[in-house]
């Protein structure tokens, strides 16, 4: 029987609803612990609770803690897979951090719930069982960190929380899931071509995330510089454009060697240097703004936090975003 390391970290999956007020809050004992018997035929679970936090409380230090527990257990005990339960609000950020940094040759699967443990239609136990089943699957190895909820298997890189309350909230816009969970089988139908890895020691830089809007000016960029941020990610308009009044503040950031990473605020598609007008993508790229494709704003921010531990040189950062540190399936960089 496979040995699966389970790390419970908090989130709705560990909470319950108060019948009177309807308020959802952390329960004293993790509700999933009561159901160990329902999993005893699936796997041998080694359960740890490194912390018990709603996911808006998760910080990079917590992400590092998970990384070191996983790598430590991988080195010192014979685990076959890892399942992490986590609040859904920031699940994609922790998943992508672990995807970029954890180096183990076993499946790492994250899951959560949209309805707490005592609510009608609670999805926690079901998602947890699905995640354990995926973690026990040979094919799940080498796929990067996976996110399993609502019968779908997503990559950490592409998945995002798309709905505030619906149980089908986790989607991979543009790409879709890479597999599905059925009653009898775990069926993968796609495989990521590359794995990207970094080995940061800690995330000690400050990176802001801004969303562009009609009429945006330079004020927030000026504030970012005055507050001595180390970098900024902008969810730009459309294919990667910004209002012209942003340019002055942006130029000053770049002159101060503060990296500016651009993604699109659109739900699908890529930011590119297509438009040639004041504030258009072409001008932004020529100024030194770094275009990052395939990541949403919150994940580009995680990547910039990691990249800044390697280099603060703008050209080298551009290289990491445009030609990432990919490892192919054959292990070559
Ligand atoms: N606010 C909760 C959290 O992220 C939501 C959830 O777990 O789904 O911890």
XYZ file of C-alpha atoms and ligand atoms in Angstrom:
342
model
C 0.000 0.000 0.000
C 1.273 3.481 -0.875
C 2.444 5.804 1.880
C 1.069 9.303 1.434
C 2.263 12.278 3.433
C -0.759 14.484 4.225
C -0.157 18.090 5.235
C -3.232 19.858 6.567
C -2.720 23.624 6.538
C -6.218 25.030 7.178
C -8.815 26.654 4.917
C -12.531 25.962 4.522
C -11.790 22.232 4.242
C -10.841 22.416 7.953
C -13.700 24.704 9.027
C -17.336 24.408 10.066
C -20.412 26.560 9.784
C -22.232 27.897 12.821
C -25.859 26.756 12.442
C -27.249 29.975 13.953
C -25.145 32.702 12.362
C -24.004 30.919 9.205
C -20.460 32.140 9.935
C -17.683 29.797 8.775
C -14.627 29.535 11.015
C -11.802 27.094 11.871
C -12.923 24.091 13.918
C -10.789 23.066 16.881
C -9.984 19.575 15.537
C -9.452 19.031 11.827
C -12.725 17.488 10.549
C -10.928 15.282 8.014
C -9.135 13.429 10.810
C -12.466 11.761 11.711
C -12.618 10.144 8.302
C -9.275 8.332 8.273
C -11.159 5.002 8.237
C -12.708 5.917 4.855
C -9.249 6.147 3.367
C -7.689 3.104 4.980
C -8.146 0.962 1.871
C -6.686 3.651 -0.396
C -3.346 4.441 1.206
C -1.379 4.565 4.425
C -1.572 8.204 5.488
C 1.158 9.949 7.468
C -0.658 13.067 8.665
C 0.889 16.337 9.837
C -0.630 19.743 10.589
C 2.224 22.218 10.116
C -0.220 25.126 10.694
C -3.925 25.790 10.789
C -4.555 28.971 8.834
C -7.225 30.477 6.618
C -5.359 30.862 3.346
C -5.447 34.705 3.308
C -3.084 34.353 6.319
C -0.542 32.246 4.392
C 2.823 33.924 3.895
C 5.955 32.958 1.967
C 7.496 31.586 5.199
C 4.582 29.124 5.409
C 5.179 28.092 1.795
C 8.849 27.473 2.640
C 7.820 25.419 5.649
C 5.778 23.135 3.376
C 8.686 22.860 0.936
C 11.106 21.829 3.661
C 8.685 19.318 5.243
C 8.069 17.683 1.849
C 11.755 17.531 0.928
C 12.719 16.338 4.438
C 10.136 13.529 4.474
C 11.097 12.592 0.905
C 14.743 12.232 1.931
C 14.195 10.513 5.266
C 11.147 8.301 4.893
C 9.733 6.230 2.093
C 6.727 8.286 1.053
C 5.149 7.680 -2.354
C 3.218 10.934 -2.660
C 2.140 14.116 -0.906
C -1.317 15.648 -0.420
C -1.674 19.180 0.928
C -5.035 20.540 2.053
C -5.183 24.330 1.879
C -7.634 27.231 1.784
C -8.705 27.939 -1.756
C -8.163 31.722 -1.723
C -4.377 31.542 -2.086
C -4.059 27.862 -2.980
C -2.791 28.652 -6.481
C 0.028 30.796 -5.072
C 1.283 28.100 -2.688
C 0.858 25.497 -5.447
C 2.915 27.524 -7.927
C 5.602 28.305 -5.330
C 5.958 24.581 -4.577
C 5.852 23.779 -8.293
C 8.823 26.089 -8.919
C 10.870 25.026 -5.915
C 10.201 21.496 -4.639
C 12.501 18.842 -6.096
C 11.021 15.408 -5.429
C 10.251 12.513 -7.729
C 6.821 11.709 -6.289
C 3.393 13.278 -6.940
C 2.557 16.433 -4.974
C -1.169 17.202 -4.984
C -3.048 20.097 -3.422
C -6.736 20.269 -2.631
C -9.276 22.305 -0.687
C -13.009 22.826 -0.358
C -15.582 25.468 -1.130
C -18.047 24.297 1.526
C -16.997 23.673 5.103
C -17.183 20.284 6.773
C -20.768 20.432 8.141
C -22.438 22.301 5.260
C -24.851 20.566 2.907
C -22.943 19.422 -0.157
C -19.613 19.753 1.627
C -16.875 18.954 -0.898
C -13.914 18.615 1.474
C -13.852 14.884 2.116
C -14.605 14.093 -1.526
C -11.805 16.356 -2.796
C -9.432 14.947 -0.189
C -10.146 11.356 -1.268
C -9.691 12.383 -4.931
C -6.374 14.060 -4.115
C -5.117 10.951 -2.284
C -6.142 8.787 -5.238
C -4.245 11.060 -7.641
C -1.193 11.093 -5.346
C -1.220 7.269 -5.430
C -1.121 7.256 -9.255
C 2.228 6.575 -10.968
C 1.314 8.870 -13.875
C 0.942 11.849 -11.527
C 4.709 11.806 -11.045
C 6.636 14.345 -13.133
C 3.576 16.518 -13.789
C 4.667 19.259 -11.386
C 2.449 20.179 -8.449
C -1.158 19.221 -9.207
C -4.375 20.793 -7.966
C -7.301 18.384 -7.610
C -10.844 19.548 -6.877
C -14.274 18.749 -8.270
C -13.104 15.680 -10.234
C -10.488 17.641 -12.216
C -6.700 17.585 -12.187
C -5.002 20.895 -12.960
C -1.395 22.035 -13.144
C -0.221 24.540 -10.532
C 0.987 26.768 -13.355
C -2.334 27.147 -15.134
C -4.987 26.720 -12.466
C -6.787 29.678 -10.934
C -9.723 30.278 -8.622
C -12.440 31.628 -10.930
C -15.546 31.771 -8.753
C -16.023 33.065 -5.224
C -18.256 30.223 -4.053
C -19.005 27.625 -6.751
C -17.472 24.173 -6.220
C -16.183 24.174 -9.814
C -14.154 27.299 -9.082
C -10.731 25.889 -10.047
C -10.181 26.183 -13.796
C -7.206 26.373 -16.134
C -8.326 29.098 -18.554
C -7.222 28.527 -22.132
C -5.663 25.130 -21.385
C -8.144 23.113 -19.320
C -7.404 20.353 -16.812
C -4.753 17.745 -17.613
C -6.801 14.870 -16.240
C -10.016 13.810 -14.596
C -11.034 11.762 -11.583
C -13.745 9.173 -12.187
C -15.285 6.650 -9.822
C -12.968 3.907 -11.025
C -9.971 5.654 -12.562
C -7.609 8.577 -12.612
C -7.332 9.551 -16.275
C -4.587 11.892 -17.443
C -4.983 13.195 -20.989
C -2.196 15.807 -21.151
C 1.323 16.117 -19.801
C 3.309 19.346 -19.248
C 6.304 19.562 -21.585
C 8.623 21.298 -19.146
C 9.366 21.623 -15.463
C 10.847 24.887 -14.212
C 12.907 24.824 -10.984
C 14.664 27.282 -8.695
C 16.265 26.850 -5.284
C 15.628 30.053 -3.297
C 16.661 30.118 0.376
C 14.014 32.590 1.444
C 11.724 35.170 -0.117
C 12.753 38.460 1.391
C 11.908 40.923 -1.392
C 8.790 43.056 -1.675
C 6.824 42.817 -4.904
C 3.606 44.769 -5.535
C 0.778 43.637 -7.811
C -1.312 46.264 -9.609
C -4.237 45.988 -11.993
C -4.356 48.570 -14.796
C -7.550 50.538 -15.406
C -8.850 53.245 -17.725
C -7.438 56.561 -16.561
C -4.602 55.048 -14.494
C -1.718 57.461 -13.926
C 1.755 57.334 -12.362
C 0.761 57.863 -8.716
C 0.900 54.217 -7.659
C 4.211 53.679 -9.474
C 5.658 56.698 -7.684
C 4.402 55.309 -4.360
C 5.965 51.912 -5.113
C 9.309 53.583 -5.709
C 9.053 55.764 -2.602
C 8.086 52.748 -0.483
C 11.194 50.982 -1.809
C 9.515 47.955 -3.312
C 11.885 45.581 -5.117
C 9.579 44.933 -8.057
C 6.087 45.277 -9.457
C 3.784 43.083 -11.514
C 1.137 44.881 -13.565
C -1.973 43.239 -14.930
C -2.008 45.375 -18.078
C -4.845 46.089 -20.478
C -5.627 43.680 -23.313
C -2.554 42.418 -25.117
C -0.223 44.398 -22.838
C -0.926 48.138 -22.975
C -1.113 50.866 -20.336
C -2.662 54.344 -20.209
C -0.121 56.996 -21.309
C -0.082 58.765 -17.925
C 1.552 55.662 -16.432
C 4.693 56.127 -18.531
C 6.423 58.735 -16.414
C 6.189 56.650 -13.228
C 7.181 53.495 -15.067
C 10.290 55.126 -16.554
C 11.395 56.213 -13.090
C 10.920 52.718 -11.696
C 13.037 51.224 -14.470
C 15.720 53.909 -14.082
C 15.870 52.913 -10.396
C 16.447 49.293 -11.512
C 13.058 48.171 -10.163
C 11.742 45.390 -12.425
C 8.299 45.795 -13.964
C 6.636 42.563 -15.085
C 3.640 42.774 -17.382
C 0.840 40.216 -17.698
C -2.589 40.735 -19.228
C -5.555 41.508 -17.000
C -7.601 39.437 -19.465
C -8.642 36.048 -18.276
C -7.190 34.388 -21.382
C -4.514 35.181 -23.963
C -1.010 36.619 -23.720
C 0.600 39.993 -23.144
C 2.713 40.899 -26.192
C 4.421 43.917 -27.693
C 1.859 44.397 -30.464
C 0.505 47.945 -30.248
C 2.595 50.886 -31.357
C 1.175 53.996 -29.678
C 1.791 55.972 -26.476
C 1.580 53.344 -23.711
C 1.283 50.509 -26.248
C 3.104 47.215 -25.727
C 5.885 48.083 -28.198
C 6.847 51.201 -26.317
C 6.639 49.411 -22.949
C 8.936 46.653 -24.152
C 11.440 49.140 -25.569
C 11.471 50.917 -22.192
C 12.505 47.645 -20.503
C 9.189 46.340 -19.183
C 9.347 42.518 -19.009
C 6.492 40.681 -20.703
C 5.497 37.480 -19.001
C 3.285 35.059 -20.802
C 1.207 32.241 -19.493
C 0.976 33.395 -15.865
C -1.674 35.408 -14.087
C -0.686 38.366 -11.923
C -0.508 36.546 -8.602
C 1.679 33.791 -10.032
C 3.946 36.210 -11.916
C 4.420 37.877 -8.498
C 5.447 34.573 -6.881
C 7.875 33.970 -9.728
C 9.348 37.464 -9.420
C 9.812 36.972 -5.655
C 11.759 33.795 -6.429
C 13.658 35.265 -9.399
C 14.790 38.256 -7.312
C 16.624 35.860 -4.997
C 18.770 34.861 -7.991
C 19.350 38.250 -9.603
C 18.249 41.874 -9.483
C 19.719 42.552 -12.924
C 16.886 43.594 -15.261
C 18.301 41.793 -18.319
C 18.770 38.560 -16.364
C 15.266 38.830 -14.931
C 13.919 39.308 -18.459
C 15.772 36.147 -19.447
C 14.146 34.174 -16.587
C 10.675 35.335 -17.599
C 11.092 35.009 -21.342
C 13.370 31.957 -21.514
C 12.733 30.203 -18.206
C 14.962 27.781 -16.420
C 13.211 24.803 -17.954
C 14.146 21.223 -17.256
C 12.947 18.907 -20.005
C 11.586 15.486 -19.228
C 15.032 14.069 -19.985
C 16.457 16.175 -17.170
C 18.388 18.619 -19.402
C 18.322 22.342 -18.644
N -11.263 31.777 2.939
C -10.995 30.387 2.813
C -9.507 30.153 2.765
O -8.913 30.368 1.712
C -11.616 29.880 1.590
C -11.342 28.430 1.328
O -10.638 27.750 2.025
O -11.892 27.980 0.353
O -8.949 29.727 3.740
